[in-house]
Amino acid sequence: MKAANLLNFLLAVALVLLCAMLWREPAPTVAPTAPGAAVSEAPAPVADVSAAPATPDEWREIAPKDAVMDPAAVGVRDTMLLAAGREGDFNAMTIGWWGTGVLWKKPVVTVYVSKSRYTWEFMEKNDTFTVCAFPDEYRAGVMYLGTHSGRDGDKIGPSGLTPAFTASGAPYFAEADLVLECRRIYETELSDLAQLPEEARRLYDNGMLPHAMYVGEITSVRTRVPAP
Ligand SMILES: Cc1cc2nc3c(=O)[nH]c(=O)nc-3n(C[C@H](O)[C@H](O)[C@H](O)COP(=O)(O)O)c2cc1C
């Protein structure tokens, strides 16, 4: 091959290589999860909610004080799930008795757990808990956890709900669309049955133990219920 032809050939090869390099896909900017990294971390909150309108897949972080002023707006519902414990040693149950509000200048959620519940043991052993709400399609799973006891065996698996853990280690469920994370600040027992309304007193006729009342300071609120 003549020198000029060889030069042209080499220039063509260099041009092809240059084009191939320029057209390459950009490298991903998110580092892959390292083997052994905690898979239980809570999904990261949306960094800039003003740039990305909320959808059911996107979390919005709400100031706890704002959430208790307008609980319906963040997705608080009449039936929710209470979960307490740590990864590998936690339990959850359905609750219909709860309240959000302000106490001692703190945004709080108050829950009522009969001492008969297995979950009560986890509320006693841990000073954090979560209260979660779910989209309607998970109602069967939520009700399963309210009609079976973790004392009798694994009920989380059959519920179809997926446990996850907040950065501070409290259990919640991946399918939830609202997660209130709480730190227990007060506890008492509603054991003076004489004070209860007549119909409430009858609840305990069959041997159910009194309800413990837990006041939790809400430390974080994450919702993916679309903003009103
Ligand atoms: C809709 C619904 C609401 C409930 N609300 C409460 C409640 O507020 N407090 C309570 O102690 N139990 C409540 N329960 C009952 C517990 O969820 C139920 O006894 C559960 O099986 C306890 O599970 P555990 O033994 O694994 O803790 C509710 C059940 C249902 C279905």
PDB file of C-alpha atoms and ligand atoms in Angstrom:
ATOM      1  CA  MET A   1       0.000   0.000   0.000  1.00  0.00           C
ATOM      2  CA  LYS A   2       1.270   3.427  -0.887  1.00  0.00           C
ATOM      3  CA  ALA A   3       2.162   5.778   1.934  1.00  0.00           C
ATOM      4  CA  ALA A   4      -0.704   8.189   1.022  1.00  0.00           C
ATOM      5  CA  ASN A   5      -3.262   5.370   0.991  1.00  0.00           C
ATOM      6  CA  LEU A   6      -1.975   4.064   4.308  1.00  0.00           C
ATOM      7  CA  LEU A   7      -2.287   7.535   5.793  1.00  0.00           C
ATOM      8  CA  ASN A   8      -5.876   7.874   4.509  1.00  0.00           C
ATOM      9  CA  PHE A   9      -6.734   4.443   5.906  1.00  0.00           C
ATOM     10  CA  LEU A  10      -5.333   5.346   9.360  1.00  0.00           C
ATOM     11  CA  LEU A  11      -7.187   8.675   9.343  1.00  0.00           C
ATOM     12  CA  ALA A  12     -10.475   6.894   8.523  1.00  0.00           C
ATOM     13  CA  VAL A  13      -9.967   4.399  11.386  1.00  0.00           C
ATOM     14  CA  ALA A  14      -9.202   7.258  13.804  1.00  0.00           C
ATOM     15  CA  LEU A  15     -12.352   9.101  12.672  1.00  0.00           C
ATOM     16  CA  VAL A  16     -14.534   6.014  13.231  1.00  0.00           C
ATOM     17  CA  LEU A  17     -13.060   5.508  16.718  1.00  0.00           C
ATOM     18  CA  LEU A  18     -13.625   9.173  17.579  1.00  0.00           C
ATOM     19  CA  CYS A  19     -17.290   9.003  16.504  1.00  0.00           C
ATOM     20  CA  ALA A  20     -17.834   5.814  18.499  1.00  0.00           C
ATOM     21  CA  MET A  21     -16.439   7.500  21.618  1.00  0.00           C
ATOM     22  CA  LEU A  22     -18.596  10.593  21.193  1.00  0.00           C
ATOM     23  CA  TRP A  23     -21.791   8.530  20.726  1.00  0.00           C
ATOM     24  CA  ARG A  24     -21.294   6.394  23.797  1.00  0.00           C
ATOM     25  CA  GLU A  25     -24.139   6.419  26.417  1.00  0.00           C
ATOM     26  CA  PRO A  26     -23.267   8.703  29.370  1.00  0.00           C
ATOM     27  CA  ALA A  27     -22.196   6.798  32.470  1.00  0.00           C
ATOM     28  CA  PRO A  28     -24.939   6.403  35.076  1.00  0.00           C
ATOM     29  CA  THR A  29     -24.711   9.087  37.756  1.00  0.00           C
ATOM     30  CA  VAL A  30     -26.211   6.878  40.505  1.00  0.00           C
ATOM     31  CA  ALA A  31     -23.788   4.454  42.084  1.00  0.00           C
ATOM     32  CA  PRO A  32     -25.093   0.877  42.141  1.00  0.00           C
ATOM     33  CA  THR A  33     -25.985  -0.526  45.535  1.00  0.00           C
ATOM     34  CA  ALA A  34     -22.922  -2.045  47.120  1.00  0.00           C
ATOM     35  CA  PRO A  35     -23.240  -5.738  48.001  1.00  0.00           C
ATOM     36  CA  GLY A  36     -24.224  -5.992  51.630  1.00  0.00           C
ATOM     37  CA  ALA A  37     -25.512  -2.430  51.747  1.00  0.00           C
ATOM     38  CA  ALA A  38     -28.635  -1.988  53.830  1.00  0.00           C
ATOM     39  CA  VAL A  39     -31.662  -2.699  51.649  1.00  0.00           C
ATOM     40  CA  SER A  40     -33.924  -1.584  54.442  1.00  0.00           C
ATOM     41  CA  GLU A  41     -33.177   2.120  54.105  1.00  0.00           C
ATOM     42  CA  ALA A  42     -36.241   4.265  53.643  1.00  0.00           C
ATOM     43  CA  PRO A  43     -36.724   5.554  50.109  1.00  0.00           C
ATOM     44  CA  ALA A  44     -34.997   8.901  49.830  1.00  0.00           C
ATOM     45  CA  PRO A  45     -37.360  11.832  50.110  1.00  0.00           C
ATOM     46  CA  VAL A  46     -37.912  13.927  47.002  1.00  0.00           C
ATOM     47  CA  ALA A  47     -35.228  16.566  47.103  1.00  0.00           C
ATOM     48  CA  ASP A  48     -37.108  19.357  45.372  1.00  0.00           C
ATOM     49  CA  VAL A  49     -40.860  18.870  45.457  1.00  0.00           C
ATOM     50  CA  SER A  50     -41.526  22.123  43.635  1.00  0.00           C
ATOM     51  CA  ALA A  51     -39.778  20.755  40.542  1.00  0.00           C
ATOM     52  CA  ALA A  52     -41.494  17.360  40.646  1.00  0.00           C
ATOM     53  CA  PRO A  53     -45.235  17.266  41.340  1.00  0.00           C
ATOM     54  CA  ALA A  54     -46.205  14.461  43.713  1.00  0.00           C
ATOM     55  CA  THR A  55     -47.370  11.192  42.222  1.00  0.00           C
ATOM     56  CA  PRO A  56     -48.099   7.934  44.061  1.00  0.00           C
ATOM     57  CA  ASP A  57     -44.447   6.960  43.497  1.00  0.00           C
ATOM     58  CA  GLU A  58     -42.906  10.062  44.930  1.00  0.00           C
ATOM     59  CA  TRP A  59     -42.490  10.879  48.608  1.00  0.00           C
ATOM     60  CA  ARG A  60     -43.059  14.352  49.971  1.00  0.00           C
ATOM     61  CA  GLU A  61     -41.498  15.234  53.286  1.00  0.00           C
ATOM     62  CA  ILE A  62     -43.892  17.317  55.417  1.00  0.00           C
ATOM     63  CA  ALA A  63     -43.045  19.226  58.585  1.00  0.00           C
ATOM     64  CA  PRO A  64     -44.753  17.312  61.447  1.00  0.00           C
ATOM     65  CA  LYS A  65     -46.300  20.561  62.767  1.00  0.00           C
ATOM     66  CA  ASP A  66     -47.933  21.199  59.387  1.00  0.00           C
ATOM     67  CA  ALA A  67     -49.162  17.589  59.167  1.00  0.00           C
ATOM     68  CA  VAL A  68     -51.042  17.703  62.476  1.00  0.00           C
ATOM     69  CA  MET A  69     -52.738  20.959  61.465  1.00  0.00           C
ATOM     70  CA  ASP A  70     -54.215  19.272  58.370  1.00  0.00           C
ATOM     71  CA  PRO A  71     -53.901  15.497  58.813  1.00  0.00           C
ATOM     72  CA  ALA A  72     -56.312  14.610  56.010  1.00  0.00           C
ATOM     73  CA  ALA A  73     -54.129  16.494  53.535  1.00  0.00           C
ATOM     74  CA  VAL A  74     -51.185  14.184  54.177  1.00  0.00           C
ATOM     75  CA  GLY A  75     -53.338  11.052  54.003  1.00  0.00           C
ATOM     76  CA  VAL A  76     -54.224  10.180  57.603  1.00  0.00           C
ATOM     77  CA  ARG A  77     -57.131   7.694  57.482  1.00  0.00           C
ATOM     78  CA  ASP A  78     -59.480   6.053  59.965  1.00  0.00           C
ATOM     79  CA  THR A  79     -57.714   2.685  59.747  1.00  0.00           C
ATOM     80  CA  MET A  80     -53.930   2.608  59.917  1.00  0.00           C
ATOM     81  CA  LEU A  81     -51.084   0.280  60.822  1.00  0.00           C
ATOM     82  CA  LEU A  82     -48.966   0.604  63.927  1.00  0.00           C
ATOM     83  CA  ALA A  83     -45.512  -0.992  63.776  1.00  0.00           C
ATOM     84  CA  ALA A  84     -42.815  -1.234  66.425  1.00  0.00           C
ATOM     85  CA  GLY A  85     -39.551  -3.075  66.883  1.00  0.00           C
ATOM     86  CA  ARG A  86     -36.372  -3.469  64.911  1.00  0.00           C
ATOM     87  CA  GLU A  87     -35.372  -5.399  61.774  1.00  0.00           C
ATOM     88  CA  GLY A  88     -35.647  -9.088  62.629  1.00  0.00           C
ATOM     89  CA  ASP A  89     -37.755  -8.436  65.741  1.00  0.00           C
ATOM     90  CA  PHE A  90     -40.825  -6.324  65.048  1.00  0.00           C
ATOM     91  CA  ASN A  91     -44.599  -6.573  64.845  1.00  0.00           C
ATOM     92  CA  ALA A  92     -47.480  -4.598  63.388  1.00  0.00           C
ATOM     93  CA  MET A  93     -51.215  -4.360  63.934  1.00  0.00           C
ATOM     94  CA  THR A  94     -54.191  -2.472  62.602  1.00  0.00           C
ATOM     95  CA  ILE A  95     -55.422   0.472  64.647  1.00  0.00           C
ATOM     96  CA  GLY A  96     -58.670   2.377  64.568  1.00  0.00           C
ATOM     97  CA  TRP A  97     -58.138   4.272  67.806  1.00  0.00           C
ATOM     98  CA  TRP A  98     -55.596   7.047  67.403  1.00  0.00           C
ATOM     99  CA  GLY A  99     -55.420  10.803  67.305  1.00  0.00           C
ATOM    100  CA  THR A 100     -53.060  13.441  65.974  1.00  0.00           C
ATOM    101  CA  GLY A 101     -52.618  16.843  67.559  1.00  0.00           C
ATOM    102  CA  VAL A 102     -50.373  19.073  69.611  1.00  0.00           C
ATOM    103  CA  LEU A 103     -49.257  18.346  73.165  1.00  0.00           C
ATOM    104  CA  TRP A 104     -46.597  20.171  75.150  1.00  0.00           C
ATOM    105  CA  LYS A 105     -45.998  22.219  71.998  1.00  0.00           C
ATOM    106  CA  LYS A 106     -45.066  19.070  70.112  1.00  0.00           C
ATOM    107  CA  PRO A 107     -46.817  17.501  67.117  1.00  0.00           C
ATOM    108  CA  VAL A 108     -48.025  14.138  68.394  1.00  0.00           C
ATOM    109  CA  VAL A 109     -49.908  10.993  67.506  1.00  0.00           C
ATOM    110  CA  THR A 110     -51.636   9.075  70.288  1.00  0.00           C
ATOM    111  CA  VAL A 111     -52.351   5.349  69.883  1.00  0.00           C
ATOM    112  CA  TYR A 112     -54.209   2.896  72.111  1.00  0.00           C
ATOM    113  CA  VAL A 113     -52.919  -0.666  72.293  1.00  0.00           C
ATOM    114  CA  SER A 114     -54.539  -3.367  74.402  1.00  0.00           C
ATOM    115  CA  LYS A 115     -52.023  -5.155  76.586  1.00  0.00           C
ATOM    116  CA  SER A 116     -53.430  -8.357  75.055  1.00  0.00           C
ATOM    117  CA  ARG A 117     -51.780  -7.507  71.704  1.00  0.00           C
ATOM    118  CA  TYR A 118     -48.423  -8.948  70.768  1.00  0.00           C
ATOM    119  CA  THR A 119     -47.592  -5.484  69.401  1.00  0.00           C
ATOM    120  CA  TRP A 120     -47.922  -4.107  72.945  1.00  0.00           C
ATOM    121  CA  GLU A 121     -44.738  -6.006  73.868  1.00  0.00           C
ATOM    122  CA  PHE A 122     -42.861  -4.224  71.055  1.00  0.00           C
ATOM    123  CA  MET A 123     -44.270  -0.858  72.096  1.00  0.00           C
ATOM    124  CA  GLU A 124     -42.878  -1.497  75.570  1.00  0.00           C
ATOM    125  CA  LYS A 125     -39.434  -2.601  74.352  1.00  0.00           C
ATOM    126  CA  ASN A 126     -38.872   0.224  71.850  1.00  0.00           C
ATOM    127  CA  ASP A 127     -39.140   3.964  72.183  1.00  0.00           C
ATOM    128  CA  THR A 128     -39.920   4.555  68.511  1.00  0.00           C
ATOM    129  CA  PHE A 129     -42.823   3.392  66.357  1.00  0.00           C
ATOM    130  CA  THR A 130     -44.491   4.216  63.066  1.00  0.00           C
ATOM    131  CA  VAL A 131     -48.074   4.737  62.028  1.00  0.00           C
ATOM    132  CA  CYS A 132     -48.705   4.070  58.328  1.00  0.00           C
ATOM    133  CA  ALA A 133     -51.662   4.525  56.005  1.00  0.00           C
ATOM    134  CA  PHE A 134     -52.187   2.657  52.745  1.00  0.00           C
ATOM    135  CA  PRO A 135     -53.924   3.033  49.401  1.00  0.00           C
ATOM    136  CA  ASP A 136     -57.215   1.117  49.204  1.00  0.00           C
ATOM    137  CA  GLU A 137     -55.750  -1.777  47.219  1.00  0.00           C
ATOM    138  CA  TYR A 138     -53.812  -2.884  50.323  1.00  0.00           C
ATOM    139  CA  ARG A 139     -56.861  -2.947  52.597  1.00  0.00           C
ATOM    140  CA  ALA A 140     -56.946  -6.767  52.718  1.00  0.00           C
ATOM    141  CA  GLY A 141     -53.334  -6.865  53.924  1.00  0.00           C
ATOM    142  CA  VAL A 142     -53.998  -4.180  56.516  1.00  0.00           C
ATOM    143  CA  MET A 143     -57.068  -6.053  57.791  1.00  0.00           C
ATOM    144  CA  TYR A 144     -55.099  -9.314  57.889  1.00  0.00           C
ATOM    145  CA  LEU A 145     -52.706  -7.724  60.368  1.00  0.00           C
ATOM    146  CA  GLY A 146     -55.712  -6.644  62.441  1.00  0.00           C
ATOM    147  CA  THR A 147     -57.289 -10.081  62.599  1.00  0.00           C
ATOM    148  CA  HIS A 148     -54.226 -12.260  63.209  1.00  0.00           C
ATOM    149  CA  SER A 149     -51.677 -12.138  65.987  1.00  0.00           C
ATOM    150  CA  GLY A 150     -47.934 -12.231  65.464  1.00  0.00           C
ATOM    151  CA  ARG A 151     -47.865 -14.286  68.635  1.00  0.00           C
ATOM    152  CA  ASP A 152     -49.308 -17.229  66.678  1.00  0.00           C
ATOM    153  CA  GLY A 153     -46.645 -17.159  63.936  1.00  0.00           C
ATOM    154  CA  ASP A 154     -45.539 -15.053  60.982  1.00  0.00           C
ATOM    155  CA  LYS A 155     -48.419 -12.865  59.879  1.00  0.00           C
ATOM    156  CA  ILE A 156     -46.396 -10.291  57.956  1.00  0.00           C
ATOM    157  CA  GLY A 157     -45.595 -12.677  55.070  1.00  0.00           C
ATOM    158  CA  PRO A 158     -49.218 -13.749  54.484  1.00  0.00           C
ATOM    159  CA  SER A 159     -50.389 -10.121  54.682  1.00  0.00           C
ATOM    160  CA  GLY A 160     -48.566  -9.456  51.413  1.00  0.00           C
ATOM    161  CA  LEU A 161     -47.112  -6.233  52.803  1.00  0.00           C
ATOM    162  CA  THR A 162     -43.383  -5.606  52.576  1.00  0.00           C
ATOM    163  CA  PRO A 163     -41.547  -4.536  55.732  1.00  0.00           C
ATOM    164  CA  ALA A 164     -39.006  -1.765  55.440  1.00  0.00           C
ATOM    165  CA  PHE A 165     -37.061   0.228  58.011  1.00  0.00           C
ATOM    166  CA  THR A 166     -36.491   3.932  58.469  1.00  0.00           C
ATOM    167  CA  ALA A 167     -33.004   5.393  58.721  1.00  0.00           C
ATOM    168  CA  SER A 168     -33.351   5.192  62.518  1.00  0.00           C
ATOM    169  CA  GLY A 169     -34.435   1.544  62.315  1.00  0.00           C
ATOM    170  CA  ALA A 170     -38.185   1.742  62.955  1.00  0.00           C
ATOM    171  CA  PRO A 171     -40.355  -0.640  60.901  1.00  0.00           C
ATOM    172  CA  TYR A 172     -42.823   0.548  58.287  1.00  0.00           C
ATOM    173  CA  PHE A 173     -44.245  -0.932  55.078  1.00  0.00           C
ATOM    174  CA  ALA A 174     -43.104  -0.251  51.540  1.00  0.00           C
ATOM    175  CA  GLU A 175     -46.687  -0.141  50.221  1.00  0.00           C
ATOM    176  CA  ALA A 176     -47.694   2.658  52.615  1.00  0.00           C
ATOM    177  CA  ASP A 177     -48.450   6.077  51.184  1.00  0.00           C
ATOM    178  CA  LEU A 178     -48.062   7.822  54.536  1.00  0.00           C
ATOM    179  CA  VAL A 179     -45.470   7.112  57.212  1.00  0.00           C
ATOM    180  CA  LEU A 180     -45.526   8.937  60.541  1.00  0.00           C
ATOM    181  CA  GLU A 181     -42.370   8.174  62.487  1.00  0.00           C
ATOM    182  CA  CYS A 182     -42.709   8.730  66.214  1.00  0.00           C
ATOM    183  CA  ARG A 183     -40.726   8.771  69.427  1.00  0.00           C
ATOM    184  CA  ARG A 184     -42.644   7.758  72.517  1.00  0.00           C
ATOM    185  CA  ILE A 185     -42.819  10.614  75.010  1.00  0.00           C
ATOM    186  CA  TYR A 186     -45.589   9.423  77.345  1.00  0.00           C
ATOM    187  CA  GLU A 187     -47.372   6.236  78.239  1.00  0.00           C
ATOM    188  CA  THR A 188     -50.199   5.393  80.581  1.00  0.00           C
ATOM    189  CA  GLU A 189     -52.765   2.664  81.056  1.00  0.00           C
ATOM    190  CA  LEU A 190     -56.510   3.214  80.706  1.00  0.00           C
ATOM    191  CA  SER A 191     -57.168   0.767  83.510  1.00  0.00           C
ATOM    192  CA  ASP A 192     -59.785   2.658  85.496  1.00  0.00           C
ATOM    193  CA  LEU A 193     -62.669   0.948  83.729  1.00  0.00           C
ATOM    194  CA  ALA A 194     -65.201   2.734  85.956  1.00  0.00           C
ATOM    195  CA  GLN A 195     -64.433   5.934  84.048  1.00  0.00           C
ATOM    196  CA  LEU A 196     -65.169   4.418  80.639  1.00  0.00           C
ATOM    197  CA  PRO A 197     -68.429   4.925  78.781  1.00  0.00           C
ATOM    198  CA  GLU A 198     -70.748   1.913  79.306  1.00  0.00           C
ATOM    199  CA  GLU A 199     -70.285   0.499  75.781  1.00  0.00           C
ATOM    200  CA  ALA A 200     -66.495   0.803  76.025  1.00  0.00           C
ATOM    201  CA  ARG A 201     -66.445  -0.975  79.390  1.00  0.00           C
ATOM    202  CA  ARG A 202     -68.189  -3.984  77.832  1.00  0.00           C
ATOM    203  CA  LEU A 203     -65.200  -4.515  75.516  1.00  0.00           C
ATOM    204  CA  TYR A 204     -63.275  -5.862  78.467  1.00  0.00           C
ATOM    205  CA  ASP A 205     -65.953  -8.328  79.632  1.00  0.00           C
ATOM    206  CA  ASN A 206     -64.365 -11.175  77.664  1.00  0.00           C
ATOM    207  CA  GLY A 207     -60.994 -10.813  79.361  1.00  0.00           C
ATOM    208  CA  MET A 208     -59.291  -8.368  77.030  1.00  0.00           C
ATOM    209  CA  LEU A 209     -56.626  -6.456  78.957  1.00  0.00           C
ATOM    210  CA  PRO A 210     -56.864  -2.655  79.244  1.00  0.00           C
ATOM    211  CA  HIS A 211     -55.469  -0.413  76.550  1.00  0.00           C
ATOM    212  CA  ALA A 212     -52.179   1.356  77.038  1.00  0.00           C
ATOM    213  CA  MET A 213     -52.127   4.879  75.672  1.00  0.00           C
ATOM    214  CA  TYR A 214     -48.902   5.963  73.985  1.00  0.00           C
ATOM    215  CA  VAL A 215     -48.183   9.536  73.003  1.00  0.00           C
ATOM    216  CA  GLY A 216     -45.528   9.712  70.299  1.00  0.00           C
ATOM    217  CA  GLU A 217     -43.843  12.893  69.175  1.00  0.00           C
ATOM    218  CA  ILE A 218     -43.960  12.832  65.386  1.00  0.00           C
ATOM    219  CA  THR A 219     -40.362  13.114  64.230  1.00  0.00           C
ATOM    220  CA  SER A 220     -40.949  12.782  60.482  1.00  0.00           C
ATOM    221  CA  VAL A 221     -43.836  12.647  58.038  1.00  0.00           C
ATOM    222  CA  ARG A 222     -43.466  11.228  54.536  1.00  0.00           C
ATOM    223  CA  THR A 223     -46.442  11.051  52.233  1.00  0.00           C
ATOM    224  CA  ARG A 224     -47.070  10.223  48.619  1.00  0.00           C
ATOM    225  CA  VAL A 225     -50.715  11.148  48.758  1.00  0.00           C
ATOM    226  CA  PRO A 226     -51.019  13.864  46.106  1.00  0.00           C
ATOM    227  CA  ALA A 227     -51.157  17.355  47.579  1.00  0.00           C
ATOM    228  CA  PRO A 228     -54.733  18.726  47.629  1.00  0.00           C
TER     229      PRO A 228
HETATM  230  C1  LIG B   1     -60.085  -2.064  61.855  1.00  0.00           C
HETATM  231  C2  LIG B   1     -59.374  -2.518  63.118  1.00  0.00           C
HETATM  232  C3  LIG B   1     -58.996  -1.572  64.054  1.00  0.00           C
HETATM  233  C4  LIG B   1     -58.338  -1.990  65.231  1.00  0.00           C
HETATM  234  N1  LIG B   1     -57.960  -1.039  66.153  1.00  0.00           N
HETATM  235  C5  LIG B   1     -57.301  -1.424  67.283  1.00  0.00           C
HETATM  236  C6  LIG B   1     -56.821  -0.431  68.217  1.00  0.00           C
HETATM  237  O1  LIG B   1     -56.925   0.791  68.005  1.00  0.00           O
HETATM  238  N2  LIG B   1     -56.213  -0.871  69.337  1.00  0.00           N
HETATM  239  C7  LIG B   1     -56.045  -2.215  69.612  1.00  0.00           C
HETATM  240  O2  LIG B   1     -55.475  -2.558  70.660  1.00  0.00           O
HETATM  241  N3  LIG B   1     -56.451  -3.157  68.722  1.00  0.00           N
HETATM  242  C8  LIG B   1     -57.051  -2.793  67.566  1.00  0.00           C
HETATM  243  N4  LIG B   1     -57.437  -3.730  66.650  1.00  0.00           N
HETATM  244  C9  LIG B   1     -57.165  -5.148  66.917  1.00  0.00           C
HETATM  245  C10 LIG B   1     -55.735  -5.555  66.577  1.00  0.00           C
HETATM  246  O3  LIG B   1     -55.318  -5.024  65.359  1.00  0.00           O
HETATM  247  C11 LIG B   1     -55.711  -7.104  66.478  1.00  0.00           C
HETATM  248  O4  LIG B   1     -56.063  -7.647  67.727  1.00  0.00           O
HETATM  249  C12 LIG B   1     -54.402  -7.658  65.998  1.00  0.00           C
HETATM  250  O5  LIG B   1     -54.617  -8.978  65.581  1.00  0.00           O
HETATM  251  C13 LIG B   1     -53.304  -7.627  67.056  1.00  0.00           C
HETATM  252  O6  LIG B   1     -52.170  -8.241  66.513  1.00  0.00           O
HETATM  253  P1  LIG B   1     -50.910  -8.638  67.386  1.00  0.00           P
HETATM  254  O7  LIG B   1     -51.380  -9.619  68.473  1.00  0.00           O
HETATM  255  O8  LIG B   1     -49.975  -9.283  66.411  1.00  0.00           O
HETATM  256  O9  LIG B   1     -50.376  -7.376  67.969  1.00  0.00           O
HETATM  257  C14 LIG B   1     -58.074  -3.351  65.463  1.00  0.00           C
HETATM  258  C15 LIG B   1     -58.450  -4.296  64.494  1.00  0.00           C
HETATM  259  C16 LIG B   1     -59.081  -3.882  63.334  1.00  0.00           C
HETATM  260  C17 LIG B   1     -59.459  -4.914  62.306  1.00  0.00           C
END
